[in-house]
mmCIF file of C-alpha atoms in Angstrom:
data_model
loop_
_atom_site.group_PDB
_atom_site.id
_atom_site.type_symbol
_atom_site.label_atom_id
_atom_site.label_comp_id
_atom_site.label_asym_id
_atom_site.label_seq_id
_atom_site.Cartn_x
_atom_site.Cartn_y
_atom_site.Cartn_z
ATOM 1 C CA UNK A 1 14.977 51.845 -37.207
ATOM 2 C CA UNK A 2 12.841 54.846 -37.795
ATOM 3 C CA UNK A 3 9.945 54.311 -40.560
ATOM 4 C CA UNK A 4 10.748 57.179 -43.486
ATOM 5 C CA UNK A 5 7.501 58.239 -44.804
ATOM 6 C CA UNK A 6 6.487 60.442 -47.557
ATOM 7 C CA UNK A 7 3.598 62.946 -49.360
ATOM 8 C CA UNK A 8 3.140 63.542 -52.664
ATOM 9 C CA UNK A 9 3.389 67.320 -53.115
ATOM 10 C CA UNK A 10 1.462 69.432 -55.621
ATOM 11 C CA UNK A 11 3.987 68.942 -58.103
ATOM 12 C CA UNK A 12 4.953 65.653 -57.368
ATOM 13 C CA UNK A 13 7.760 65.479 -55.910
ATOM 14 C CA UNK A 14 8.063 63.167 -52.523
ATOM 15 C CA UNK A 15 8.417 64.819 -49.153
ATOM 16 C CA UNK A 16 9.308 63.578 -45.748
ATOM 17 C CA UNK A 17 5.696 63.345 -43.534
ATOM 18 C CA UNK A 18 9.093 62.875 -40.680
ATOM 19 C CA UNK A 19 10.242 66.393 -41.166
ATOM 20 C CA UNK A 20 6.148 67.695 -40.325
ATOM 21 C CA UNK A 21 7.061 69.369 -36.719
ATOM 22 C CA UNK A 22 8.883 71.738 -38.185
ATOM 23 C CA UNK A 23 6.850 72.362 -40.768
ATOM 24 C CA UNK A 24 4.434 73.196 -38.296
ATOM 25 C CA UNK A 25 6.909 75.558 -36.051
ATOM 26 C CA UNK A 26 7.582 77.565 -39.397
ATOM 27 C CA UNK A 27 3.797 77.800 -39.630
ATOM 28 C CA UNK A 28 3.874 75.911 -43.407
ATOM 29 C CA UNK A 29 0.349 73.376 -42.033
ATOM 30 C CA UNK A 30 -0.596 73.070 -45.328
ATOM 31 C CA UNK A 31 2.076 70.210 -45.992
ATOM 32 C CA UNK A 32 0.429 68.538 -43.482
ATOM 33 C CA UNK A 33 -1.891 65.955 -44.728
ATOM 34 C CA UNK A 34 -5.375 67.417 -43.737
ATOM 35 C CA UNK A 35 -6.801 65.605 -46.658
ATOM 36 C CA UNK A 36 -6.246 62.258 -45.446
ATOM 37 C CA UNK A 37 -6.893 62.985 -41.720
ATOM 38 C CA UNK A 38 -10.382 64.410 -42.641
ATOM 39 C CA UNK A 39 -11.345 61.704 -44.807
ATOM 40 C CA UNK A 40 -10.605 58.831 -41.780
ATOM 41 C CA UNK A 41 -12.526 60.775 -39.504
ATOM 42 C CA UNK A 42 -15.524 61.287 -41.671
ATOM 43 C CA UNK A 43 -15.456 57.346 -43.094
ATOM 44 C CA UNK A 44 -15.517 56.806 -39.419
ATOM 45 C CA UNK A 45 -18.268 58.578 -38.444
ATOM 46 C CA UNK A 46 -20.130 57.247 -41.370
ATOM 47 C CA UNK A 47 -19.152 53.783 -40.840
ATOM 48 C CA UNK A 48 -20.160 54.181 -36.676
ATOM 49 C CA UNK A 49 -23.143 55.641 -37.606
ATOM 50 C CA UNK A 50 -24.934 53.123 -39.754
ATOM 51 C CA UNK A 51 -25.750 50.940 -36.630
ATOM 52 C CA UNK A 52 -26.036 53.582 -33.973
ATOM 53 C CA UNK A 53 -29.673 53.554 -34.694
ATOM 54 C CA UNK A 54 -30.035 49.706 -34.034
ATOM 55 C CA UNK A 55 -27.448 50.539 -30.676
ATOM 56 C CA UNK A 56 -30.098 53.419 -29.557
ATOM 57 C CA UNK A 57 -33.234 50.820 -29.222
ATOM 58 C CA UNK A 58 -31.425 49.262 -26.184
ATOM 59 C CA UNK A 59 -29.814 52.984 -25.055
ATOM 60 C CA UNK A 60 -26.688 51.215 -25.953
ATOM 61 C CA UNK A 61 -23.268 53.007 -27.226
ATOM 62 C CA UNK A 62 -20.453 52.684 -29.387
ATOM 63 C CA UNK A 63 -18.664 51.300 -26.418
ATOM 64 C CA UNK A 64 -21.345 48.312 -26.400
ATOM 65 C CA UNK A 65 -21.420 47.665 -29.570
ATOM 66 C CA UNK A 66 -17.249 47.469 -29.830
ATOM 67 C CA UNK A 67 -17.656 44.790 -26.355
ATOM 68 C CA UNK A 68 -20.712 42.727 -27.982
ATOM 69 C CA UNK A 69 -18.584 42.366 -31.277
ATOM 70 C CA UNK A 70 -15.530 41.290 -29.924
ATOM 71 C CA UNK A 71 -16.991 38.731 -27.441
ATOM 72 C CA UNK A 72 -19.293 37.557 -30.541
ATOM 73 C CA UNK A 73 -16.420 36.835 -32.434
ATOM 74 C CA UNK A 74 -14.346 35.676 -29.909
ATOM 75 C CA UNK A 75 -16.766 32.703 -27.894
ATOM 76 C CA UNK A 76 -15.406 32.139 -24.545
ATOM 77 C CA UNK A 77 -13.156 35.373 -24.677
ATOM 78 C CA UNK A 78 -11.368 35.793 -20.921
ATOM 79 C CA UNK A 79 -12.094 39.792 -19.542
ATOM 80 C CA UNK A 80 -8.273 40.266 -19.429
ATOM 81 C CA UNK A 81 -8.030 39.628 -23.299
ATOM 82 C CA UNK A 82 -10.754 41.921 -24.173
ATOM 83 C CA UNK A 83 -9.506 44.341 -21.937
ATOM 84 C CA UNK A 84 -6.369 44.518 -23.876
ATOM 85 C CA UNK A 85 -8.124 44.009 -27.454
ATOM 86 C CA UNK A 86 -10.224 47.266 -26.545
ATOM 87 C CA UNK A 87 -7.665 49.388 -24.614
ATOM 88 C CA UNK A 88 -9.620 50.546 -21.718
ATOM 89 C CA UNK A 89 -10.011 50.315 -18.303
ATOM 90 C CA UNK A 90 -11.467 47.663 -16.166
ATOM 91 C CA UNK A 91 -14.053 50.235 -14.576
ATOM 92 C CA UNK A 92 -15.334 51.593 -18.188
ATOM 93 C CA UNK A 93 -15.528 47.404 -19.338
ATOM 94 C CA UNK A 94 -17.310 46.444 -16.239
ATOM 95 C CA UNK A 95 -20.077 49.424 -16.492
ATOM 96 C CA UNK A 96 -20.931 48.553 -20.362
ATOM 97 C CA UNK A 97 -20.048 44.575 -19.561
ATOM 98 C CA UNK A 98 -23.053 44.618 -16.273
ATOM 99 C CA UNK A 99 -25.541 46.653 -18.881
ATOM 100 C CA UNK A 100 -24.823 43.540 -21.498
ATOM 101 C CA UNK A 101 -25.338 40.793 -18.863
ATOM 102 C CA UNK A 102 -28.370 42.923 -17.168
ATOM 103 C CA UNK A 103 -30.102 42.768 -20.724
ATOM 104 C CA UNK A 104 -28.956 39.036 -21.369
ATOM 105 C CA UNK A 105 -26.624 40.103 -24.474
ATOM 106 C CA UNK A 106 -23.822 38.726 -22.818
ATOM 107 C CA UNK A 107 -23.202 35.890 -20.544
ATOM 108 C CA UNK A 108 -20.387 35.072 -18.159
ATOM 109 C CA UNK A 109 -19.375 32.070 -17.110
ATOM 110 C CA UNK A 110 -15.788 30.507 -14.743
ATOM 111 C CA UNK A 111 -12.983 29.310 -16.631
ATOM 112 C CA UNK A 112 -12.988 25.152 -16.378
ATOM 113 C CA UNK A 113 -9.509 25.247 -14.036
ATOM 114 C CA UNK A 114 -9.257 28.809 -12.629
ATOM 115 C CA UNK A 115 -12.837 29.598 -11.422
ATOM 116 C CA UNK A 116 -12.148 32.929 -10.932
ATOM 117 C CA UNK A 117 -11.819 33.462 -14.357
ATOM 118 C CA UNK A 118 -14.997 35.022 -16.497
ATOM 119 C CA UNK A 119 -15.423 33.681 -19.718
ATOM 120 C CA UNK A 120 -17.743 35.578 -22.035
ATOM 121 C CA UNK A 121 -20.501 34.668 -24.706
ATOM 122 C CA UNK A 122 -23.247 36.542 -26.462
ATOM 123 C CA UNK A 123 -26.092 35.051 -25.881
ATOM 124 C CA UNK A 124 -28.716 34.211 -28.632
ATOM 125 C CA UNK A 125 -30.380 37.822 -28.399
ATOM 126 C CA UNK A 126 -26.357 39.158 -28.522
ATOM 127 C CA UNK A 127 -25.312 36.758 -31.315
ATOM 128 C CA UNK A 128 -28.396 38.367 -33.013
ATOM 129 C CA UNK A 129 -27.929 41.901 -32.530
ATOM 130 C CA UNK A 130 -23.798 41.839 -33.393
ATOM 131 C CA UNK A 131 -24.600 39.566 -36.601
ATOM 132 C CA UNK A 132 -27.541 42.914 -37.807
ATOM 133 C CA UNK A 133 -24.540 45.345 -36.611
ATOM 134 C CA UNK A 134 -21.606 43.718 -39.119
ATOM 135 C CA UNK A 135 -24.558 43.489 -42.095
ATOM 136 C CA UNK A 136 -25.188 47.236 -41.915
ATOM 137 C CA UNK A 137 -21.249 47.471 -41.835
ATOM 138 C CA UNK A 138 -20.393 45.379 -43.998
ATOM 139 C CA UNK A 139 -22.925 46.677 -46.316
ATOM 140 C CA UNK A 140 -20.700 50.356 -46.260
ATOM 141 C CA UNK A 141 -17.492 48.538 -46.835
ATOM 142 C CA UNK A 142 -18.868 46.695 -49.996
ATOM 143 C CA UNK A 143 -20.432 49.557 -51.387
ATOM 144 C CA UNK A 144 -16.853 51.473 -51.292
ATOM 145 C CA UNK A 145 -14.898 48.501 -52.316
ATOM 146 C CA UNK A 146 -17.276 48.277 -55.315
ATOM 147 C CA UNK A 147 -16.134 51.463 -56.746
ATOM 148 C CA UNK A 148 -12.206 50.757 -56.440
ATOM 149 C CA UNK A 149 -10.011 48.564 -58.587
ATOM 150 C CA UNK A 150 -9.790 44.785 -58.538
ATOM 151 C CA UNK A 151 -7.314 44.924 -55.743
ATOM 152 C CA UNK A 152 -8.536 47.728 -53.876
ATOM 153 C CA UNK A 153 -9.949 45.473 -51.195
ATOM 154 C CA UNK A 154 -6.063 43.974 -50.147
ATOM 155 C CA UNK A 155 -5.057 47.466 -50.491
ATOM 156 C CA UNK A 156 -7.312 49.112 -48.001
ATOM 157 C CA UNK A 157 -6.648 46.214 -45.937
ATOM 158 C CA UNK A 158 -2.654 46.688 -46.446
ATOM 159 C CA UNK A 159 -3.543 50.637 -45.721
ATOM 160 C CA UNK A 160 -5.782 49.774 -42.527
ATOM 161 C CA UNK A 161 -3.282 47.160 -41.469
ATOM 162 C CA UNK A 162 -0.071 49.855 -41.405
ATOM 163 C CA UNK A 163 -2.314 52.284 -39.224
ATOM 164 C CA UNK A 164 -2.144 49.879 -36.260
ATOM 165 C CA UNK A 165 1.106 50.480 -34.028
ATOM 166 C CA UNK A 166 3.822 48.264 -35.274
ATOM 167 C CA UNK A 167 4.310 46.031 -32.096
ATOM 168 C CA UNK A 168 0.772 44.750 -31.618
ATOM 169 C CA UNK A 169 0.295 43.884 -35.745
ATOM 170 C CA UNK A 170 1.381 40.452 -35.607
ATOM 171 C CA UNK A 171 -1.506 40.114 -32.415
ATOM 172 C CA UNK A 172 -4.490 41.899 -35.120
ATOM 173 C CA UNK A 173 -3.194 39.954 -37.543
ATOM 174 C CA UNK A 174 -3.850 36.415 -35.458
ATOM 175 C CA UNK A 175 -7.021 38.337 -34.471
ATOM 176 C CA UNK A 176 -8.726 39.005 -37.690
ATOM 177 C CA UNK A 177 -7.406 36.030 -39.656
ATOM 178 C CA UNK A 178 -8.649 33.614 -37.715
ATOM 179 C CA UNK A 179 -11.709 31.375 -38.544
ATOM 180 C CA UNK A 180 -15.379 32.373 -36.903
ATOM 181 C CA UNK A 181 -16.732 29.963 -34.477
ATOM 182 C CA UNK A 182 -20.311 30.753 -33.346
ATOM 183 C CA UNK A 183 -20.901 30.937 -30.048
ATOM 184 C CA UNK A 184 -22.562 28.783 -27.901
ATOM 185 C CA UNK A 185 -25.440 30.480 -25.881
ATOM 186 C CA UNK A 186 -26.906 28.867 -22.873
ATOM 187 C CA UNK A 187 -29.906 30.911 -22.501
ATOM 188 C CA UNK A 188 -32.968 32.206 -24.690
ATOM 189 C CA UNK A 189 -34.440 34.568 -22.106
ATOM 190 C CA UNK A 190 -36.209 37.663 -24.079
ATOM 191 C CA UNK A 191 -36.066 35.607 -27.222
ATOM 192 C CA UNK A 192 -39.967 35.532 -29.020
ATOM 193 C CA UNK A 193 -40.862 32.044 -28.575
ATOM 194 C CA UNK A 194 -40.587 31.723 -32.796
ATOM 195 C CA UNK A 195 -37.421 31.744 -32.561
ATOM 196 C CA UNK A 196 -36.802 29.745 -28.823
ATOM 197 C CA UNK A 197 -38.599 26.858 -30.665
ATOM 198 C CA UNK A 198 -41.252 26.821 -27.769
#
């Protein structure tokens, strides 16, 4: 069934966003909502660019920082699922995935049955750096949530959660609801020793 959806115009009346092609062919773009596209790319930016600073220390990217958060929150991750969490291919993850090992961010280790298998973990250093990432984030989303309603948090959740392509939401949904476990680094290496214990 095809999803119906609908802009307020300037006088109020509802309009079909499904009709918008046309609208475009007849050269009528200001229907189109420009107001709404513009303000999801600049929150973006905004909310990328808070810890692109802390990224730059380590000439690290976006692309790193979306890898070290993923395997952070998800100890023990397999490649495979991370390559389909993040959409891209296995030559882009294994460039940004050697640079995370290289600096001991990341660590790999063989799956307990199927050896062949990589299991990833942040390391301590990794654990630390995606923990200072999500404060500086999170620090952005609380600000904005501050100024909405009581409920605005659910509904920019609700809002956020409709974006996403209606046949992977019920694997986000297992994704982001499910409870943190910390990982469990084997290795210290490039640690100070006040925080190694040593």
């Amino acid at each position: 069934m095809t999803d119906v959806n609908y802009k307020k115009r300037s006088n109020g009346a509802l309009m079909s966003l499904n009709s918008m092609p046309d609208a475009v062919d007849n050269g009528e773009t200001d229907a189109l909502p420009y107001d709404l596209i513009e303000l999801l790319f600049f929150a973006y930016r905004d909310f990328t660019a808070d810890p692109d600073d802390q990224l730059a220390q380590f000439e690290f990217g976006r692309a790193h920082h979306r890898v070290l958060h993923f395997v952070d929150r998800n100890p023990g991750i397999m490649v495979t699922d991370l390559l389909s969490i993040l959409r891209i291919t296995k030559q882009s993850l294994g460039r940004v995935l050697k640079q995370l090992v290289d600096q001991d961010f990341i660590e790999q280790h063989p799956g307990p049955i199927d050896r062949r298998q990589r299991l990833l973990y942040t390391t301590t250093k990794g654990h630390d750096l995606a923990g200072r990432l999500a404060v500086l984030q999170s620090k952005r989303l609380e600000r904005a949530i501050n100024g909405l309603p009581d409920n605005g948090a659910d509904v920019v959740r609700q809002f956020l959660f409709q974006m996403i392509n209606e046949d992977i939401r019920p694997d986000v949904a297992k994704l982001v609801n499910k409870k943190y476990k910390p990982p469990a680094p084997t290795t210290t290496k490039g640690l100070p020793d006040s925080l190694t214990g040593k």
